[in-house]
Amino acid sequence: MSFLHGNLGNRKKEKPLKSPPSRSIADAFTEYINNEIPSRFIDTSKLQFVSRKDVLRVFQDEIASVTEEQIQQRIRNSQSDLLASYQPRRETILRQIIQEIVKYVVLSHRCGETSGEASYQDIASRRRRVARFKKLVQFCETSRRLGCKLAWVDTCCIDKTDTAELSEANHATYKWYANSSLCIVYLAESTSYEDWVRESWFTDSWTLQELLAPRRIKFYSKHWQPFNLLKIDDDRKDVAVAHHLENVTGIRKAVLTADNSHGIHGHTFWEIISWASRRQTSRIEDRAYCLVGLLHVELTIDYGEGNRAFSRLVKTFAAKNPSWDIFAWFGQPSVDHFALPLSLASYPGFEAHMVEGRAGVQEFTITRDSLFLRSLPPIPMDLCSVVDPDGPGHPFRVTLKPRSDKISSLGRYGNLLVECGAGRLEIICGARQLSVCIINHHPTQSRQQGKLVVGADYICFLLYSQNGGDDETSWMKLCTDNLLRISCVGMPDTTGSGIVNREPGVRDTQPTSMAGRKTFTLSLVTTSIRSPTSE
């Protein structure tokens, strides 16, 4: 019987839960269902809602078959070194069994712009609008052929008029995709791999987590035909599919094929942000909200706040994960704080060589109108030259050079190229002092020192002061149209002020080598930067 013409209200009376499992097993299933999966599903046979409380009944026979003896046998068969004690081993094995039983399929797609999508209200009121239901019917039929009783679709399984439900969905979507047995990706504009470069699914910000979180993914064309006919449970594991995905997303194969169901680990803030930088959302706030799961942060949902959502995301992440690369941005600052970026577009493409082997600034404090860093000493700079813009809309190109009379003890550095508008050029020309603060130095054995490598480039802030003294609190940060980089080109003069320090265990005062290159260490200092508006 067709979904669209069948009687949606003709439900058979459900039989009661039979042969209940042991209390501990039943409690484990209940806890998982109440906390780890979506609050509502679609029954793939009836096109009706199935609530969390009904999931136990859907899988009652399978749940009743789980015994303590089965769990113990699985424990004995397990060879994992991570399962060290009885209780963690039992909990881990039982969770595996639960996930094998409580199976559901999720749909990843782009919302239709012409006919629209079946909504929560459509399903709840049993309104059958053929055009709206077409995709949902195809998805449920595909899911049913794959042996799944339950399916989840964001467009109709969330009551978007319920603020609490919408907030839970925004925070839990990553987890819900990760716990699914399969994610079906529907590419509505593609019939071949060649179409992927024009497929809007790959440019949607929300679909990024839907690509990375699931344990298994199958890609389907606009005609609901599978792209990959090989009998593998995850299309991303196919060499050809992984190659196309890497090309169209810019995400490395190692990330695409990894098990990210427990979160994105081993990747920096800058790298994760770069995956989303080429994607778009219809709401400005969603550029931040879509990253909540990927960055493992809690963020209140407040539509209407605009770009403030992104600066809140960065600040929230930094509070738990202090990392220098949150400052690796250019352009306009947030309206909330000068040290935070205006938007996702403020971050340039990820540069692995600028991150690998770099400790950078790890201690910093962001207050209402200041930023305090434990950084290498600022490097004094002088204005060297100014090149006029190439045309309307282009920046001035300003060259700054290190003050050789001031930095003999800090090392030797190349010139700094600054791109900026007329207003910031005026600030540079009128500043009493200019300095550069390197933010991604190399680590040392001491947290009170940072290492620099001769011949290496470093990301930095441009600081300025309107007074002529050396008061640390007088620095202000100048935002620029480019990400600033400075090269370390020579060793310091160790007969200077004595800022160069030995690492613990080094017996002489000569710098050690790093991969055949000269290195030296500098003691960290507290660099205080205040808001230009606090003058």
Short mmCIF file of C-alpha atoms in Angstrom, two decimals, residues 127-431:
data_model
loop_
_atom_site.label_atom_id
_atom_site.label_comp_id
_atom_site.label_asym_id
_atom_site.label_seq_id
_atom_site.Cartn_x
_atom_site.Cartn_y
_atom_site.Cartn_z
CA ARG A 127 -1.82 15.88 6.11
CA ARG A 128 -0.68 14.14 2.95
CA ARG A 129 0.82 16.56 0.45
CA VAL A 130 2.25 14.42 -2.33
CA ALA A 131 4.95 16.86 -3.45
CA ARG A 132 6.21 17.40 0.09
CA PHE A 133 6.17 13.72 0.98
CA LYS A 134 8.00 12.44 -2.08
CA LYS A 135 11.51 12.54 -0.62
CA LEU A 136 10.36 11.21 2.75
CA VAL A 137 8.59 8.25 1.10
CA GLN A 138 11.66 7.39 -0.96
CA PHE A 139 13.87 7.61 2.13
CA CYS A 140 11.59 5.38 4.19
CA GLU A 141 11.28 2.82 1.40
CA THR A 142 15.06 2.74 1.00
CA SER A 143 15.53 2.41 4.76
CA ARG A 144 13.00 -0.40 4.94
CA ARG A 145 14.73 -2.31 2.14
CA LEU A 146 17.91 -2.05 4.20
CA GLY A 147 16.13 -3.67 7.13
CA CYS A 148 15.56 -0.62 9.36
CA LYS A 149 12.30 -0.05 11.20
CA LEU A 150 13.03 3.51 12.33
CA ALA A 151 14.20 6.56 10.42
CA TRP A 152 15.00 10.14 11.38
CA VAL A 153 14.73 13.25 9.22
CA ASP A 154 15.53 16.71 10.57
CA THR A 155 12.76 18.44 8.62
CA CYS A 156 9.87 16.46 10.13
CA CYS A 157 11.14 14.75 13.29
CA ILE A 158 11.80 18.04 15.13
CA ASP A 159 9.00 20.31 16.27
CA LYS A 160 10.66 23.60 15.42
CA THR A 161 7.94 25.55 17.24
CA ASP A 162 9.18 24.02 20.51
CA THR A 163 12.18 26.06 21.66
CA ALA A 164 13.46 23.40 24.07
CA GLU A 165 13.20 20.66 21.46
CA LEU A 166 14.96 22.78 18.84
CA SER A 167 17.77 23.59 21.30
CA GLU A 168 18.24 19.92 22.14
CA ALA A 169 18.38 19.04 18.45
CA ASN A 170 21.01 21.70 17.73
CA HIS A 171 23.22 20.39 20.53
CA ALA A 172 22.62 16.68 20.03
CA THR A 173 22.55 16.30 16.24
CA TYR A 174 26.19 15.21 16.07
CA LYS A 175 25.53 12.49 18.66
CA TRP A 176 22.34 11.37 16.94
CA TYR A 177 24.14 10.93 13.61
CA ALA A 178 27.04 9.18 15.34
CA ASN A 179 24.73 6.67 17.05
CA SER A 180 22.76 5.86 13.90
CA SER A 181 23.28 2.51 12.22
CA LEU A 182 23.45 4.21 8.83
CA CYS A 183 23.34 7.70 7.33
CA ILE A 184 21.78 7.96 3.88
CA VAL A 185 23.10 10.99 2.01
CA TYR A 186 20.70 12.13 -0.68
CA LEU A 187 22.41 14.21 -3.38
CA ALA A 188 19.49 15.84 -5.16
CA GLU A 189 21.61 17.44 -7.92
CA SER A 190 23.91 14.55 -8.78
CA THR A 191 23.78 11.48 -10.99
CA SER A 192 27.55 10.92 -11.21
CA TYR A 193 30.71 11.73 -9.29
CA GLU A 194 31.41 14.53 -11.76
CA ASP A 195 28.31 16.32 -10.47
CA TRP A 196 29.68 16.51 -6.93
CA VAL A 197 31.63 19.70 -7.62
CA ARG A 198 28.27 21.47 -8.22
CA GLU A 199 26.28 19.61 -5.56
CA SER A 200 24.94 22.02 -2.93
CA TRP A 201 25.03 19.31 -0.23
CA PHE A 202 28.80 19.81 -0.13
CA THR A 203 28.47 23.56 0.45
CA ASP A 204 25.91 23.41 3.26
CA SER A 205 27.34 24.07 6.72
CA TRP A 206 25.01 21.68 8.56
CA THR A 207 25.95 18.70 6.38
CA LEU A 208 29.60 18.86 7.51
CA GLN A 209 28.89 17.08 10.80
CA GLU A 210 26.56 14.72 8.91
CA LEU A 211 29.52 13.74 6.73
CA LEU A 212 31.91 13.13 9.63
CA ALA A 213 29.86 11.87 12.58
CA PRO A 214 28.12 8.69 11.29
CA ARG A 215 29.82 5.32 11.57
CA ARG A 216 28.44 4.31 8.16
CA ILE A 217 27.33 6.36 5.14
CA LYS A 218 25.70 5.48 1.81
CA PHE A 219 25.45 8.08 -0.96
CA TYR A 220 22.36 8.13 -3.21
CA SER A 221 21.79 10.03 -6.44
CA LYS A 222 18.86 12.30 -7.34
CA HIS A 223 17.05 9.19 -8.61
CA TRP A 224 17.68 7.30 -5.35
CA GLN A 225 20.26 5.04 -6.91
CA PRO A 226 23.35 4.18 -4.80
CA PHE A 227 26.57 5.72 -6.05
CA ASN A 228 28.66 2.83 -4.83
CA LEU A 229 27.51 -0.68 -5.77
CA LEU A 230 30.27 -2.42 -3.85
CA LYS A 231 29.14 -4.42 -0.84
CA ILE A 232 30.82 -2.31 1.82
CA ASP A 233 29.00 -0.87 4.83
CA ASP A 234 30.55 2.62 4.55
CA ASP A 235 31.01 4.34 1.20
CA ARG A 236 33.79 6.52 2.63
CA LYS A 237 35.97 3.41 2.93
CA ASP A 238 35.88 2.93 -0.85
CA VAL A 239 39.04 4.34 -2.44
CA ALA A 240 37.22 6.04 -5.32
CA VAL A 241 34.57 7.63 -3.08
CA ALA A 242 37.18 8.84 -0.58
CA HIS A 243 39.15 10.40 -3.43
CA HIS A 244 36.11 12.32 -4.70
CA LEU A 245 35.17 13.39 -1.19
CA GLU A 246 38.64 14.72 -0.49
CA ASN A 247 38.64 16.71 -3.72
CA VAL A 248 35.24 18.30 -3.22
CA THR A 249 35.45 18.97 0.54
CA GLY A 250 39.14 19.75 1.03
CA ILE A 251 39.15 17.35 4.01
CA ARG A 252 41.95 14.80 4.19
CA LYS A 253 41.09 11.14 3.56
CA ALA A 254 42.44 10.20 6.98
CA VAL A 255 39.76 12.40 8.57
CA LEU A 256 36.96 11.23 6.27
CA THR A 257 37.64 7.54 6.87
CA ALA A 258 38.35 7.77 10.62
CA ASP A 259 35.82 6.71 13.24
CA ASN A 260 34.62 10.14 14.40
CA SER A 261 31.52 8.82 16.16
CA HIS A 262 33.05 9.65 19.56
CA GLY A 263 34.04 13.16 18.45
CA ILE A 264 36.69 14.88 16.39
CA HIS A 265 40.01 14.24 18.11
CA GLY A 266 43.60 15.08 17.18
CA HIS A 267 42.67 18.09 15.04
CA THR A 268 43.16 21.75 15.89
CA PHE A 269 40.55 24.46 16.07
CA TRP A 270 41.93 26.09 12.93
CA GLU A 271 41.75 22.85 10.94
CA ILE A 272 38.18 22.07 12.00
CA ILE A 273 37.11 25.64 11.26
CA SER A 274 38.70 25.41 7.80
CA TRP A 275 36.44 22.47 6.89
CA ALA A 276 33.43 24.73 7.34
CA SER A 277 34.90 27.92 5.85
CA ARG A 278 33.67 27.23 2.31
CA ARG A 279 30.16 26.26 3.40
CA GLN A 280 27.06 28.42 3.72
CA THR A 281 23.93 28.72 5.85
CA SER A 282 20.75 30.69 5.33
CA ARG A 283 20.90 32.07 8.90
CA ILE A 284 24.03 33.90 10.09
CA GLU A 285 23.81 32.31 13.52
CA ASP A 286 23.88 28.81 12.05
CA ARG A 287 27.49 29.35 10.96
CA ALA A 288 28.28 29.00 14.65
CA TYR A 289 25.55 26.62 15.76
CA CYS A 290 26.47 24.02 13.12
CA LEU A 291 29.95 23.73 14.70
CA VAL A 292 28.79 23.01 18.25
CA GLY A 293 29.01 19.23 17.82
CA LEU A 294 32.29 19.30 15.92
CA LEU A 295 33.97 21.45 18.60
CA HIS A 296 32.30 19.74 21.61
CA VAL A 297 31.01 22.95 23.16
CA GLU A 298 27.77 23.99 24.83
CA LEU A 299 26.26 27.12 23.33
CA THR A 300 22.87 28.62 24.01
CA ILE A 301 20.78 29.10 20.89
CA ASP A 302 19.68 32.69 20.32
CA TYR A 303 18.49 33.39 16.78
CA GLY A 304 18.65 37.10 16.10
CA GLU A 305 22.11 37.65 17.61
CA GLY A 306 23.80 37.59 14.19
CA ASN A 307 27.60 37.32 14.13
CA ARG A 308 27.75 37.45 17.93
CA ALA A 309 26.99 33.73 17.81
CA PHE A 310 30.36 33.01 16.21
CA SER A 311 32.39 35.12 18.63
CA ARG A 312 30.57 33.37 21.51
CA LEU A 313 31.47 30.03 19.97
CA VAL A 314 35.17 30.93 19.76
CA LYS A 315 35.24 32.32 23.29
CA THR A 316 33.43 29.27 24.69
CA PHE A 317 35.83 26.91 22.93
CA ALA A 318 38.87 28.87 24.14
CA ALA A 319 37.68 28.72 27.75
CA LYS A 320 38.11 24.93 27.76
CA ASN A 321 40.72 24.56 25.03
CA PRO A 322 43.21 27.46 25.24
CA SER A 323 44.99 27.33 21.91
CA TRP A 324 46.82 30.02 20.02
CA ASP A 325 45.12 29.24 16.70
CA ILE A 326 41.83 30.85 17.75
CA PHE A 327 43.74 34.12 17.12
CA ALA A 328 44.86 33.11 13.60
CA TRP A 329 42.34 35.37 11.87
CA PHE A 330 42.30 38.60 9.89
CA GLY A 331 39.83 41.32 8.95
CA GLN A 332 37.18 42.92 11.14
CA PRO A 333 36.93 42.02 14.83
CA SER A 334 33.78 40.95 16.61
CA VAL A 335 31.55 43.73 17.93
CA ASP A 336 31.89 42.03 21.34
CA HIS A 337 35.68 41.89 21.62
CA PHE A 338 38.67 43.11 19.62
CA ALA A 339 40.54 39.80 20.06
CA LEU A 340 37.75 37.69 18.55
CA PRO A 341 36.90 37.43 14.84
CA LEU A 342 33.77 38.79 13.22
CA SER A 343 32.84 35.56 11.46
CA LEU A 344 33.93 32.18 10.20
CA ALA A 345 35.21 33.83 7.01
CA SER A 346 37.87 35.60 9.09
CA TYR A 347 39.96 32.41 9.23
CA PRO A 348 42.21 31.64 6.24
CA GLY A 349 42.72 28.18 4.79
CA PHE A 350 44.38 25.78 7.18
CA GLU A 351 48.18 25.66 7.01
CA ALA A 352 49.45 22.47 8.64
CA HIS A 353 53.09 23.61 8.69
CA MET A 354 52.10 26.56 10.88
CA VAL A 355 50.57 24.21 13.47
CA GLU A 356 52.65 21.04 13.47
CA GLY A 357 55.27 21.14 16.20
CA ARG A 358 54.06 24.51 17.48
CA ALA A 359 53.01 25.05 21.09
CA GLY A 360 52.22 28.72 20.72
CA VAL A 361 50.41 30.85 23.24
CA GLN A 362 48.63 28.49 25.63
CA GLU A 363 47.95 30.83 28.52
CA PHE A 364 45.71 33.80 27.91
CA THR A 365 42.83 35.60 29.55
CA ILE A 366 40.07 37.44 27.72
CA THR A 367 38.39 40.07 29.86
CA ARG A 368 35.73 42.61 28.96
CA ASP A 369 38.12 45.02 27.25
CA SER A 370 41.57 43.38 27.45
CA LEU A 371 43.60 40.37 26.40
CA PHE A 372 46.48 39.05 28.53
CA LEU A 373 48.94 36.64 26.89
CA ARG A 374 51.94 34.66 28.09
CA SER A 375 53.93 35.17 24.92
CA LEU A 376 57.41 35.75 23.59
CA PRO A 377 58.58 39.36 24.10
CA PRO A 378 57.11 41.75 21.49
CA ILE A 379 59.50 42.62 18.66
CA PRO A 380 59.87 46.39 18.07
CA MET A 381 59.15 47.49 14.48
CA ASP A 382 59.51 50.65 12.37
CA LEU A 383 57.55 51.84 9.34
CA CYS A 384 59.53 51.15 6.17
CA SER A 385 57.32 51.86 3.16
CA VAL A 386 53.70 52.25 1.96
CA VAL A 387 52.34 51.16 -1.44
CA ASP A 388 49.04 52.67 -2.59
CA PRO A 389 46.08 50.38 -3.40
CA ASP A 390 45.89 48.82 -6.86
CA GLY A 391 42.37 50.15 -7.22
CA PRO A 392 39.06 50.73 -5.42
CA GLY A 393 38.42 48.13 -2.75
CA HIS A 394 42.07 47.10 -2.52
CA PRO A 395 44.21 47.66 0.59
CA PHE A 396 47.35 49.67 1.19
CA ARG A 397 50.46 47.49 1.40
CA VAL A 398 52.62 48.56 4.32
CA THR A 399 56.08 47.20 5.03
CA LEU A 400 57.43 47.25 8.58
CA LYS A 401 61.03 46.43 9.47
CA PRO A 402 62.48 45.30 12.81
CA ARG A 403 64.30 47.94 14.85
CA SER A 404 67.82 46.56 14.76
CA ASP A 405 68.89 48.76 17.68
CA LYS A 406 66.25 47.18 19.92
CA ILE A 407 66.09 43.48 19.18
CA SER A 408 69.66 42.16 19.23
CA SER A 409 68.73 40.02 22.21
CA LEU A 410 65.45 38.79 20.68
CA GLY A 411 66.79 37.33 17.44
CA ARG A 412 66.78 38.71 13.92
CA TYR A 413 63.67 38.93 11.76
CA GLY A 414 62.56 39.78 8.26
CA ASN A 415 60.21 42.54 7.20
CA LEU A 416 56.48 42.36 7.88
CA LEU A 417 53.88 42.93 5.15
CA VAL A 418 50.66 44.54 6.38
CA GLU A 419 47.55 45.01 4.25
CA CYS A 420 45.04 47.53 5.59
CA GLY A 421 42.65 50.36 4.80
CA ALA A 422 43.25 54.07 5.08
CA GLY A 423 42.03 54.32 8.68
CA ARG A 424 44.43 51.68 9.96
CA LEU A 425 47.27 53.09 7.88
CA GLU A 426 46.73 56.37 9.72
CA ILE A 427 47.06 54.53 13.03
CA ILE A 428 50.31 52.90 11.91
CA CYS A 429 51.79 56.20 10.79
CA GLY A 430 50.73 57.97 13.97
CA ALA A 431 51.75 55.29 16.48
#
